[in-house]
Tab-separated table of C-alpha atoms and ligand atoms in Angstrom:
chain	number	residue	atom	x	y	z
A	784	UNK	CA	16.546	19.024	-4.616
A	785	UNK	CA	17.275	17.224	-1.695
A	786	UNK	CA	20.758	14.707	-1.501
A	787	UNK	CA	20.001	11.746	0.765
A	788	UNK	CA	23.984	9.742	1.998
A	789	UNK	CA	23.257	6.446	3.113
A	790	UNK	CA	19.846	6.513	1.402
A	791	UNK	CA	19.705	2.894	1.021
A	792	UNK	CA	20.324	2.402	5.016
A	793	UNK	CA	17.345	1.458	7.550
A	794	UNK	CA	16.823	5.178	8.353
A	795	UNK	CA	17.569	6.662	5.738
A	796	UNK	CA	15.090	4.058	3.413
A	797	UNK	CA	11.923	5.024	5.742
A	798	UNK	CA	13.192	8.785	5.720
A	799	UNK	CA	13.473	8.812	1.783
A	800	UNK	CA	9.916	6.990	1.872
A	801	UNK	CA	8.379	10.092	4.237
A	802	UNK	CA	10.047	12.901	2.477
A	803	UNK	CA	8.580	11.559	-1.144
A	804	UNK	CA	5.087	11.326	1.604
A	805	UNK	CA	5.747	15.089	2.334
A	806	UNK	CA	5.448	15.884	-1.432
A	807	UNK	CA	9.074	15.501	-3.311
A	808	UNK	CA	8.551	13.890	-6.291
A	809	UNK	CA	12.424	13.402	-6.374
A	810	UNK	CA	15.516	12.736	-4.837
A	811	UNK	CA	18.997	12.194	-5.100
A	812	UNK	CA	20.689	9.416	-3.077
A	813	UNK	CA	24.368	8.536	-2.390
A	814	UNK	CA	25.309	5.411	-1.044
A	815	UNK	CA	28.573	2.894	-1.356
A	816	UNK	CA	25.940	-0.218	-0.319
A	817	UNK	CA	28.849	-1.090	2.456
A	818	UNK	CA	25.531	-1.640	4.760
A	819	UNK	CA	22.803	-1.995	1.957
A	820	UNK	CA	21.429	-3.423	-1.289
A	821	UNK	CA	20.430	-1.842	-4.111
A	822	UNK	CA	17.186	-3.550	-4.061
A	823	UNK	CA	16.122	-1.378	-1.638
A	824	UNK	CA	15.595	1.287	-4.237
A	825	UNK	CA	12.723	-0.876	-5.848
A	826	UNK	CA	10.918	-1.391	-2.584
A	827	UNK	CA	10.785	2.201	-1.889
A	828	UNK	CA	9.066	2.866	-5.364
A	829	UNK	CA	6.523	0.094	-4.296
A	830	UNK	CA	5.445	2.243	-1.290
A	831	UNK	CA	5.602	5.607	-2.792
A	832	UNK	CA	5.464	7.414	-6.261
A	833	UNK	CA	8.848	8.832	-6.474
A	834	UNK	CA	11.910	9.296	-8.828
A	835	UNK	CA	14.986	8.579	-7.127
A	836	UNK	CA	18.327	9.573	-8.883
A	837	UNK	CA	21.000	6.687	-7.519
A	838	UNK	CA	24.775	6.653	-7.469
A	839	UNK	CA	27.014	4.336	-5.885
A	840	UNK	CA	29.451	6.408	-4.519
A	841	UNK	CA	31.708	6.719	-1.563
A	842	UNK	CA	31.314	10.266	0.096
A	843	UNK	CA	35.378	10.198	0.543
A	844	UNK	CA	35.014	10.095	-3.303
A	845	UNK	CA	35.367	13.616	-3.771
A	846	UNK	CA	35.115	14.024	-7.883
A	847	UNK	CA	32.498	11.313	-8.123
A	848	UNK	CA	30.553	13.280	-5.030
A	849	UNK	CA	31.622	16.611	-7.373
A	850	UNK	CA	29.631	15.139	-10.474
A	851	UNK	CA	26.446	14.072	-8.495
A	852	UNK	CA	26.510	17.847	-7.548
A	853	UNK	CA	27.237	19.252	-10.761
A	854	UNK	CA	24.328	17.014	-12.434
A	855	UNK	CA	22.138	17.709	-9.721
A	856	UNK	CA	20.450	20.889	-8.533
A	857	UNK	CA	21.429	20.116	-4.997
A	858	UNK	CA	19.968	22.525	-2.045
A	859	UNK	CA	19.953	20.324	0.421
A	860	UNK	CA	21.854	17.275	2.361
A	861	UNK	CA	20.723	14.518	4.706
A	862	UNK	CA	23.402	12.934	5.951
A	863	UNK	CA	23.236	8.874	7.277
A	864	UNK	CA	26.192	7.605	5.265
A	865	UNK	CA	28.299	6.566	8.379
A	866	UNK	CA	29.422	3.281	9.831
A	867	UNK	CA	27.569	2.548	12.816
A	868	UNK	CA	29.092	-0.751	15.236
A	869	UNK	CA	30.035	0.224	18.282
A	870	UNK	CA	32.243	-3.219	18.910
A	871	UNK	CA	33.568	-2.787	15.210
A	872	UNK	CA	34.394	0.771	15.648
A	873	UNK	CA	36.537	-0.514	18.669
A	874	UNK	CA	38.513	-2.997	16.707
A	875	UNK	CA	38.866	-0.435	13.829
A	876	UNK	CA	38.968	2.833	15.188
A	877	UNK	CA	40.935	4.498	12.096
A	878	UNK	CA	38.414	3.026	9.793
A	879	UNK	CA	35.267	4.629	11.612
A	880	UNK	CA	37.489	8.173	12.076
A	881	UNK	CA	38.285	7.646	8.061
A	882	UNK	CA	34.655	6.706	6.765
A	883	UNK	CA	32.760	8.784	9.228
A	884	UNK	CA	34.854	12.359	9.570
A	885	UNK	CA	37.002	12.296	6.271
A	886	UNK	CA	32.996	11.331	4.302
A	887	UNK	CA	31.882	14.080	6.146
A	888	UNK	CA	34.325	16.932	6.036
A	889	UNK	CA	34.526	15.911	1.576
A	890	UNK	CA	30.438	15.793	1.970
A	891	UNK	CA	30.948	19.635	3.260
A	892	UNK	CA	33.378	20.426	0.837
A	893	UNK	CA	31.340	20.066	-2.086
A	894	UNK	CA	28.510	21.514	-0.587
A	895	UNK	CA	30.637	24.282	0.170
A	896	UNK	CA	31.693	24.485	-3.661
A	897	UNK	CA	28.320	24.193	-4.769
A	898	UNK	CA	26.218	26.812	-2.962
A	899	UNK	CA	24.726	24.027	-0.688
A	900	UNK	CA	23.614	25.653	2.806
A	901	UNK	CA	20.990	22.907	4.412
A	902	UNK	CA	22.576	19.671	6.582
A	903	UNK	CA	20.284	17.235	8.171
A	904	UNK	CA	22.949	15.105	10.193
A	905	UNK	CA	22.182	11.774	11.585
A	906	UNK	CA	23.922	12.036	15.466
A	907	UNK	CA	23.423	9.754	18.272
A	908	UNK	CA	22.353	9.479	21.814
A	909	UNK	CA	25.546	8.259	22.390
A	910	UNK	CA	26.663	11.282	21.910
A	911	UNK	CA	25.221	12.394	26.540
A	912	UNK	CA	28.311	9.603	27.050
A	913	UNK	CA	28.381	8.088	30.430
A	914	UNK	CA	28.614	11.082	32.505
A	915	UNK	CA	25.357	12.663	32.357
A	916	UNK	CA	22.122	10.998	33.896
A	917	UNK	CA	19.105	10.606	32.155
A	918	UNK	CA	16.381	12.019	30.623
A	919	UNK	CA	19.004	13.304	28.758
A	920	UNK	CA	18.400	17.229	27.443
A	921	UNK	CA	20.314	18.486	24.220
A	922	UNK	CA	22.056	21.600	26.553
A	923	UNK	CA	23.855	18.416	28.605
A	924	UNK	CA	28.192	18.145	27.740
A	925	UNK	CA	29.021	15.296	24.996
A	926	UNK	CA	31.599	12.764	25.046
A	927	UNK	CA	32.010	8.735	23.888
A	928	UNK	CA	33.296	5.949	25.502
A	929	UNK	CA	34.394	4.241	22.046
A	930	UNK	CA	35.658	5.814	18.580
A	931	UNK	CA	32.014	5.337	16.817
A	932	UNK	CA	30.854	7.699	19.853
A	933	UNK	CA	33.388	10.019	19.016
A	934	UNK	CA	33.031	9.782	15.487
A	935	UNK	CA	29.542	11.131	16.145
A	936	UNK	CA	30.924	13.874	18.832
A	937	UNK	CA	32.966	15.213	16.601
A	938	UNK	CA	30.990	15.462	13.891
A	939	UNK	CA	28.665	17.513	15.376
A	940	UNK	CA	31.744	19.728	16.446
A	941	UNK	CA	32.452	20.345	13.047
A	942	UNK	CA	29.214	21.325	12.532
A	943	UNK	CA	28.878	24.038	14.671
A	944	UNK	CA	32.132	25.455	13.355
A	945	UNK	CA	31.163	25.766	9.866
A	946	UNK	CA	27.752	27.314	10.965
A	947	UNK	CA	29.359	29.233	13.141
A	948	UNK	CA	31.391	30.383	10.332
A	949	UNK	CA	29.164	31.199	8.059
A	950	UNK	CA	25.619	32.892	8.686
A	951	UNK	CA	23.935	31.041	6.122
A	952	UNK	CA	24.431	27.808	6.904
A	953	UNK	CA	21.050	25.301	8.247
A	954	UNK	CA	21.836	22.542	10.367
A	955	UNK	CA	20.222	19.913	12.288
A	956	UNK	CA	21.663	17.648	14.688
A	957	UNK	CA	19.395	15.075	15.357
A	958	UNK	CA	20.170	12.361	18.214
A	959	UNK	CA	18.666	9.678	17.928
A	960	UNK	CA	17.685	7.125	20.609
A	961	UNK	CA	16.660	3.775	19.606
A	962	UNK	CA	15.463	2.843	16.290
A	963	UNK	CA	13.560	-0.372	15.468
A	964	UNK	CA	10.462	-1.431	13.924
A	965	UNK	CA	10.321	-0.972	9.689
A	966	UNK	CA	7.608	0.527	7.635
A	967	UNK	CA	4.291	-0.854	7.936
A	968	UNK	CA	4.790	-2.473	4.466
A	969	UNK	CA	7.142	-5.178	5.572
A	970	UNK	CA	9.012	-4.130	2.469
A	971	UNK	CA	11.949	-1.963	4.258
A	972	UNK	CA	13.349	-2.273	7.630
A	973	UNK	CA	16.698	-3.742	9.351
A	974	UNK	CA	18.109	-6.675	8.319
A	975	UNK	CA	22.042	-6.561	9.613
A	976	UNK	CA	24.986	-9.182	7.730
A	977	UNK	CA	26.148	-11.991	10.216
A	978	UNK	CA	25.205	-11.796	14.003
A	979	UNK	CA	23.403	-8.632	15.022
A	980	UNK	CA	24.838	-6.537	17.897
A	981	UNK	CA	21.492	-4.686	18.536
A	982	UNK	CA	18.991	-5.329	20.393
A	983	UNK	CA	16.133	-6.206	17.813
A	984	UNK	CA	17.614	-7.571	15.116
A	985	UNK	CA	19.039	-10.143	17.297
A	986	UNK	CA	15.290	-11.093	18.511
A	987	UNK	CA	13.937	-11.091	14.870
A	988	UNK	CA	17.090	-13.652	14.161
A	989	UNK	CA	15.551	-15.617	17.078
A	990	UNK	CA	11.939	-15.370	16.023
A	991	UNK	CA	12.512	-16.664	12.587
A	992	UNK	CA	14.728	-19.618	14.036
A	993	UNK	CA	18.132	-18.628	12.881
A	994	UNK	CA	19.444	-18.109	16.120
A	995	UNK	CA	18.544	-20.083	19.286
A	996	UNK	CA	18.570	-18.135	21.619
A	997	UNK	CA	18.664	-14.122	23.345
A	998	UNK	CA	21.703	-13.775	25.578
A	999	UNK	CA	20.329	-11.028	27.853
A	1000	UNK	CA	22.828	-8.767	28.610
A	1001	UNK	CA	23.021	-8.506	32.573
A	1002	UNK	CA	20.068	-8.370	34.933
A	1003	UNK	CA	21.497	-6.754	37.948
A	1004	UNK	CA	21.470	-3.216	36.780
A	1005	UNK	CA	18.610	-0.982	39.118
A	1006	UNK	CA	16.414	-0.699	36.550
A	1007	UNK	CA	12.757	-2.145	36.874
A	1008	UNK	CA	13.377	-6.195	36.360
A	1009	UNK	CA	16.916	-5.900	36.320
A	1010	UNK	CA	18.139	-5.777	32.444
A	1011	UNK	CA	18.871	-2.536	30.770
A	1012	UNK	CA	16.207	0.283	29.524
A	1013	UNK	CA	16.537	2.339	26.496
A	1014	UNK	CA	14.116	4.795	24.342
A	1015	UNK	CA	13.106	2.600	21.070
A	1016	UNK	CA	11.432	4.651	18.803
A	1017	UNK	CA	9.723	3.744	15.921
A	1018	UNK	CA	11.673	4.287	12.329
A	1019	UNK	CA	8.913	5.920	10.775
A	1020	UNK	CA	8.199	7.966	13.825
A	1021	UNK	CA	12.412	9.014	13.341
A	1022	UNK	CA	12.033	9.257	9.628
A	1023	UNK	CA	9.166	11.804	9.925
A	1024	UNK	CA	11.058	13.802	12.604
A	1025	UNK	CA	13.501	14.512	9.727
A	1026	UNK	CA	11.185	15.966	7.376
A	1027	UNK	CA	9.874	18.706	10.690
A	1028	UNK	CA	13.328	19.225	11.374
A	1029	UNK	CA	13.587	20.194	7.325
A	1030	UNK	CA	10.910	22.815	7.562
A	1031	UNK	CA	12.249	24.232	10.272
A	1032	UNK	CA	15.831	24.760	9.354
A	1033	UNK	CA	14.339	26.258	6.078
A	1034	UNK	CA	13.034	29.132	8.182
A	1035	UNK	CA	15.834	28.956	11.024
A	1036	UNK	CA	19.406	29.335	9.823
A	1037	UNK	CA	22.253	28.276	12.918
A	1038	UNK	CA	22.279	24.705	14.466
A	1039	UNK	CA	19.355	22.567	15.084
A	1040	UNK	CA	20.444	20.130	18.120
A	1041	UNK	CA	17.545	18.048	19.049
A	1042	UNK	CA	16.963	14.538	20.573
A	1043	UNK	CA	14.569	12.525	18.306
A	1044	UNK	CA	13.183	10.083	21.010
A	1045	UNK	CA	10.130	8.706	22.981
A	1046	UNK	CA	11.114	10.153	26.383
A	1047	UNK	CA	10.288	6.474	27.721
A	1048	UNK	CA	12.371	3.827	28.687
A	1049	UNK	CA	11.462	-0.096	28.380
A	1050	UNK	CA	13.516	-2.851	29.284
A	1051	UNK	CA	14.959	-5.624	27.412
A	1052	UNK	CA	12.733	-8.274	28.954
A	1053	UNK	CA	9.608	-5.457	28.119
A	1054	UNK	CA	10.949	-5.816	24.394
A	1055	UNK	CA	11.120	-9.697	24.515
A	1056	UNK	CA	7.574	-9.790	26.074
A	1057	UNK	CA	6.022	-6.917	23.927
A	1058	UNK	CA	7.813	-9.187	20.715
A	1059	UNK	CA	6.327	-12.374	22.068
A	1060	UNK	CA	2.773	-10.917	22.196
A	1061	UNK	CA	2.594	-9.920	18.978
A	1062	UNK	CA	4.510	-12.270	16.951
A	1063	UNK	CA	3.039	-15.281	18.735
A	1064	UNK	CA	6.627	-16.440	18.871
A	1065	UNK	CA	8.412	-17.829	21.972
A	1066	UNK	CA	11.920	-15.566	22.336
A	1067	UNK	CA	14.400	-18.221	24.547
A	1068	UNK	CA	16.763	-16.211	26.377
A	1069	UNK	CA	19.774	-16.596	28.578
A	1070	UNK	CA	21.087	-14.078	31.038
A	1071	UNK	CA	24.808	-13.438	30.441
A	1072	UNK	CA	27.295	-11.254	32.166
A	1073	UNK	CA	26.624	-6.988	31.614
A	1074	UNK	CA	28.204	-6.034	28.119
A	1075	UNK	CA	31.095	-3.563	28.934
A	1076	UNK	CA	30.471	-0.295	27.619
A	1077	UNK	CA	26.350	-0.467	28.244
A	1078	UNK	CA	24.911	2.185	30.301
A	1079	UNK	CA	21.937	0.887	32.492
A	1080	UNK	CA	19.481	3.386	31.308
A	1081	UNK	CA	19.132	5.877	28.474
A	1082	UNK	CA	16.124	8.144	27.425
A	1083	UNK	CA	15.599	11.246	26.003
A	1084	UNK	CA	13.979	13.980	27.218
A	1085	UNK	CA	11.810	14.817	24.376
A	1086	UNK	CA	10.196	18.594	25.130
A	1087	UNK	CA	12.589	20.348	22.209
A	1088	UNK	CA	11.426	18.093	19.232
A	1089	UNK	CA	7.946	18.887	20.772
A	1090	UNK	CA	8.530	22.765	21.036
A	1091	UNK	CA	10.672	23.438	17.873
A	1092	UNK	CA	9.612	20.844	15.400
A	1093	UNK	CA	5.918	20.296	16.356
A	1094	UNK	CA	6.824	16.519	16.365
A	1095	UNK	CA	6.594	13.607	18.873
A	1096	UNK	CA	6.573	9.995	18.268
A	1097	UNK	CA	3.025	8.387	17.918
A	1098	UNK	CA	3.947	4.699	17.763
A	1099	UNK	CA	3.638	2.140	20.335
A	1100	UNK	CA	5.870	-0.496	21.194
A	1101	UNK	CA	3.276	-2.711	20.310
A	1102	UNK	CA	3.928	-1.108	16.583
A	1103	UNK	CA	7.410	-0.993	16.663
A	1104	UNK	CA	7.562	-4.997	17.824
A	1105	UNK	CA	4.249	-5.972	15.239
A	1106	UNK	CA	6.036	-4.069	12.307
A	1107	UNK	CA	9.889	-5.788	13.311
A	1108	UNK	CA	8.160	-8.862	12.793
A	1109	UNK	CA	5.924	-8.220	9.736
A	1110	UNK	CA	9.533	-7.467	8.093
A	1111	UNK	CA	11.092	-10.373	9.463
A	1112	UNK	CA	8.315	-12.590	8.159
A	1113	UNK	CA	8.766	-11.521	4.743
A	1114	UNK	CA	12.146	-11.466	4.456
A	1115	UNK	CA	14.404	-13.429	7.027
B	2592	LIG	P1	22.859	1.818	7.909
B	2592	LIG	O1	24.184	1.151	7.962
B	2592	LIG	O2	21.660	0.989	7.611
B	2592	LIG	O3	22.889	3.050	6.876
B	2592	LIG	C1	24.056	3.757	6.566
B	2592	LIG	C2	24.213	3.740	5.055
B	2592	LIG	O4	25.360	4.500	4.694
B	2592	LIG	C3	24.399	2.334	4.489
B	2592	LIG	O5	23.474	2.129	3.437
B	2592	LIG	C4	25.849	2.321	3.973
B	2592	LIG	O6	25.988	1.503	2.828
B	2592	LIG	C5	26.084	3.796	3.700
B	2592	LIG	N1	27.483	4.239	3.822
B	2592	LIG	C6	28.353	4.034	4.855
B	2592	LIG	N2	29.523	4.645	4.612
B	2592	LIG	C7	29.393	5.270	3.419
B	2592	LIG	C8	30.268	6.070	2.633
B	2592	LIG	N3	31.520	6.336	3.023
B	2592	LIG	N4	29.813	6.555	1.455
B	2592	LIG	C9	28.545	6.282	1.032
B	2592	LIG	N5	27.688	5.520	1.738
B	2592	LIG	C10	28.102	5.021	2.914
B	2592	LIG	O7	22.669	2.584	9.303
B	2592	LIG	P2	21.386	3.329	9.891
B	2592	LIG	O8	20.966	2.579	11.095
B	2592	LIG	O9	20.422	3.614	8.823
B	2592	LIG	O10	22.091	4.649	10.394
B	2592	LIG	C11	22.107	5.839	9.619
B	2592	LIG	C12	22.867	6.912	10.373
B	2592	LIG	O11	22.246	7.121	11.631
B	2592	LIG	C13	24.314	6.552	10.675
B	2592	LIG	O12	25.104	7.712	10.549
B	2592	LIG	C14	24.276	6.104	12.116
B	2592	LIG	O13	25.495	6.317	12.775
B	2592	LIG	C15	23.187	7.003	12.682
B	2592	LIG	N6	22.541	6.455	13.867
B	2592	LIG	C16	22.005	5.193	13.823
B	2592	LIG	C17	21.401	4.667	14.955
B	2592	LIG	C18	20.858	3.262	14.960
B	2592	LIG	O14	20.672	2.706	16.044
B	2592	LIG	N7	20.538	2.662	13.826
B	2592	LIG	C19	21.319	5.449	16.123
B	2592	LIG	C20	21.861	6.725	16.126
B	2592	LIG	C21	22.469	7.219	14.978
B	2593	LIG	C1	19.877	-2.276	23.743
B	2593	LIG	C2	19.751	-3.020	25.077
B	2593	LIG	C3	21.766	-4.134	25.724
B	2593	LIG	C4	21.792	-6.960	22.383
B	2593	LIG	C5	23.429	1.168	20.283
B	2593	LIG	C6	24.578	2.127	20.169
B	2593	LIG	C7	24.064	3.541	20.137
B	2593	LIG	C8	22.995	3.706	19.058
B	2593	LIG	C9	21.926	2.670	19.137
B	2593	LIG	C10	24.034	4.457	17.050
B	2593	LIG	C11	20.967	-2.855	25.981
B	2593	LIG	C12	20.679	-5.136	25.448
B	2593	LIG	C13	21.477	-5.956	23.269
B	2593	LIG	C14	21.716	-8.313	22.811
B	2593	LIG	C15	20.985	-7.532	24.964
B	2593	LIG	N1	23.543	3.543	17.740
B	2593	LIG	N2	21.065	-6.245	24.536
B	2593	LIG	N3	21.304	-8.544	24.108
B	2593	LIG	O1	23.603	-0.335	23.019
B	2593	LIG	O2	21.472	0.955	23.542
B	2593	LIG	O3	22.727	1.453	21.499
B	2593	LIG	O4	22.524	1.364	19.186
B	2593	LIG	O5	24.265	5.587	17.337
B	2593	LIG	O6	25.164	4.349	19.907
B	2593	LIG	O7	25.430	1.955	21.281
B	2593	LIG	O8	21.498	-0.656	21.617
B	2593	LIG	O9	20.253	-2.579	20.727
B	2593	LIG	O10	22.713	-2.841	21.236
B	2593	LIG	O11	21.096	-2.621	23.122
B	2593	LIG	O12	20.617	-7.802	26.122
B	2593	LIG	O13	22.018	-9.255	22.084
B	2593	LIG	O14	19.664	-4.422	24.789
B	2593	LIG	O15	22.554	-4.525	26.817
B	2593	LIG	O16	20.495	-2.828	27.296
B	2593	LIG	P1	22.394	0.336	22.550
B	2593	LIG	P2	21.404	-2.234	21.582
């Protein structure tokens, strides 16, 4: 049975809804709803037959993460539970370190104990760090420029130790590039607490008139018109890239490392436009200074996933936009 942490998260809602597409009738999911609501558990149902075993439970939770493993015929782990803001992780460094390496080093621990030998782990573009130029390939060095980027660096570190420690052990490291969009449904997709600090959620906020306006961050980089380009992908296009990277670790012990991307840039004023189309919406936006930290460009080079996994994304940004807004529609 597979063990989904952070199953009640944006990615890892649309990846329980395409492994229950690829044929498992049920699941197991983990998640402390730090980032999510419960409620998403019902939604999922409503898109696909499938039994889903919940516990709220903190992976640092060691003996509650024990008993979901001891009532659970657990063979295999895909791992989103994580905090994920870059700005917050600044501010609270020891808090992303604690959540993100202590949840995963316990979350190997018990698999450890209990015979567990497959890990599908959720890593990051962030992970190429400022000194490599893109497309990014997975053979390029890592590093971070903040302590969620780390966080993420690290993990995979560990990783490759424990596989490299023991024969048996199936790993993926996927890096993901951009994720937005939600599933065609408008029942599941992104909808962040508070003021978003990415990208889409912010225009959705905008669209449905909760915020007034886009502050555009920068528009002097060299890029096409000036503002920053980046590799959205679609979430169901990501979510299905985890169930290829599943069959292929079940034939392939050893790391996986693999970018899950487009291998296409677009720029923020390309999203605005593309969102403006389809929603029939009007995004306002200001240009504001560059936000420190941001890299003017970022894509993937997407060959591996292609080679290895037999997967590449198929949505458009058309999609990605159409189905952001279908989900902000419903529930904004
Ligand atoms: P999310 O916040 O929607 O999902 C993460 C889930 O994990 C949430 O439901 C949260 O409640 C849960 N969680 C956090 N800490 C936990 C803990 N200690 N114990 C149990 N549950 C815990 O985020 P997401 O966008 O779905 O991201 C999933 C994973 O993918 C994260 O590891 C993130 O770092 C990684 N990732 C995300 C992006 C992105 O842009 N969204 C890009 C690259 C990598
Ligand atoms: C995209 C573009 C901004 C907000 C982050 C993490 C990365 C990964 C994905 C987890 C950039 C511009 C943004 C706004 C803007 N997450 N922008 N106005 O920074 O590429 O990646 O999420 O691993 O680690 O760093 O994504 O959506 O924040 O920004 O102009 O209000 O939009 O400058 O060019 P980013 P983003």
């Amino acid at each position: 049975m597979i063990l989904v942490t952070g199953g009640c998260g944006y990615i890892g809602s649309h990846t329980v809804v395409e492994l229950a597409k690829a044929g498992e009738k049920e699941l197991v999911i983990v998640d402390n709803l730090s980032n999510a609501k419960e409620e998403v558990l019902d939604r999922i149902r409503q898109i696909v037959p499938v039994r889903l075993h919940f516990y709220r439970v903190d992976i640092r939770d060691e003996e509650a993460l024990d008993n979901v493993f001891s009532l659970n015929p657990i063979d295999t782990v895909v791992h989103f539970a994580g905090l994920k803001a870059v700005g917050e992780s600044v501010q609270k460094p020891v808090l992303y370190y604690e959540n993100n390496i202590s949840g995963t080093l316990h979350l190997m621990k018990t698999m450890q104990k209990h015979g567990c030998k497959r890990m599908i782990f959720s890593s990051s573009a962030t992970v190429y760090g400022p000194g490599n130029e893109p497309p990014y390939t997975e053979d390029m060095p890592t590093s971070a420029t903040n302590p969620y980027g780390w966080t993420k660096v690290m993990q995979e570190q560990i990783l490759r130790d424990a596989a490299a420690a023991d024969p048996q052990l199936c790993v993926a490291l996927l890096r993901y590039f951009n994720p937005i969009g939600a599933h065609e449904s408008g029942l599941i997709g992104e909808n962040p607490n508070g003021i978003p600090n990415n990208l889409m959620p912010y225009i959705c906020k905008v669209a449905a008139g909760k915020l007034e306006k886009l502050h555009v961050f920068g528009n002097d980089y060299d890029t096409c018109d000036g503002t920053g380009v980046r590799d959205y992908i679609h979430v169901v296009d990501l979510a299905a890239g985890h169930v290829q990277a599943l069959n292929y670790i079940q034939k392939h012990p050893g790391v996986l490392t693999v970018n899950l991307g487009t291998g296409r840039g677009f720029s923020v004023l390309d999203i605005v436009k593309t969102y403006e189309k389809v929603s029939g919406r009007k995004i306002p936006y200001v240009i504001d200074p560059r936000r420190p930290g941001d890299l003017p460009i970022c894509y993937a080079n997407a060959d591996r996933a292609r080679e290895l996994l037999g997967w590449t994304a198929k949505k458009t940004l058309e999609d990605m936009c159409a189905d952001s807004w279908r989900f902000t529609e419903r529930n904004l």
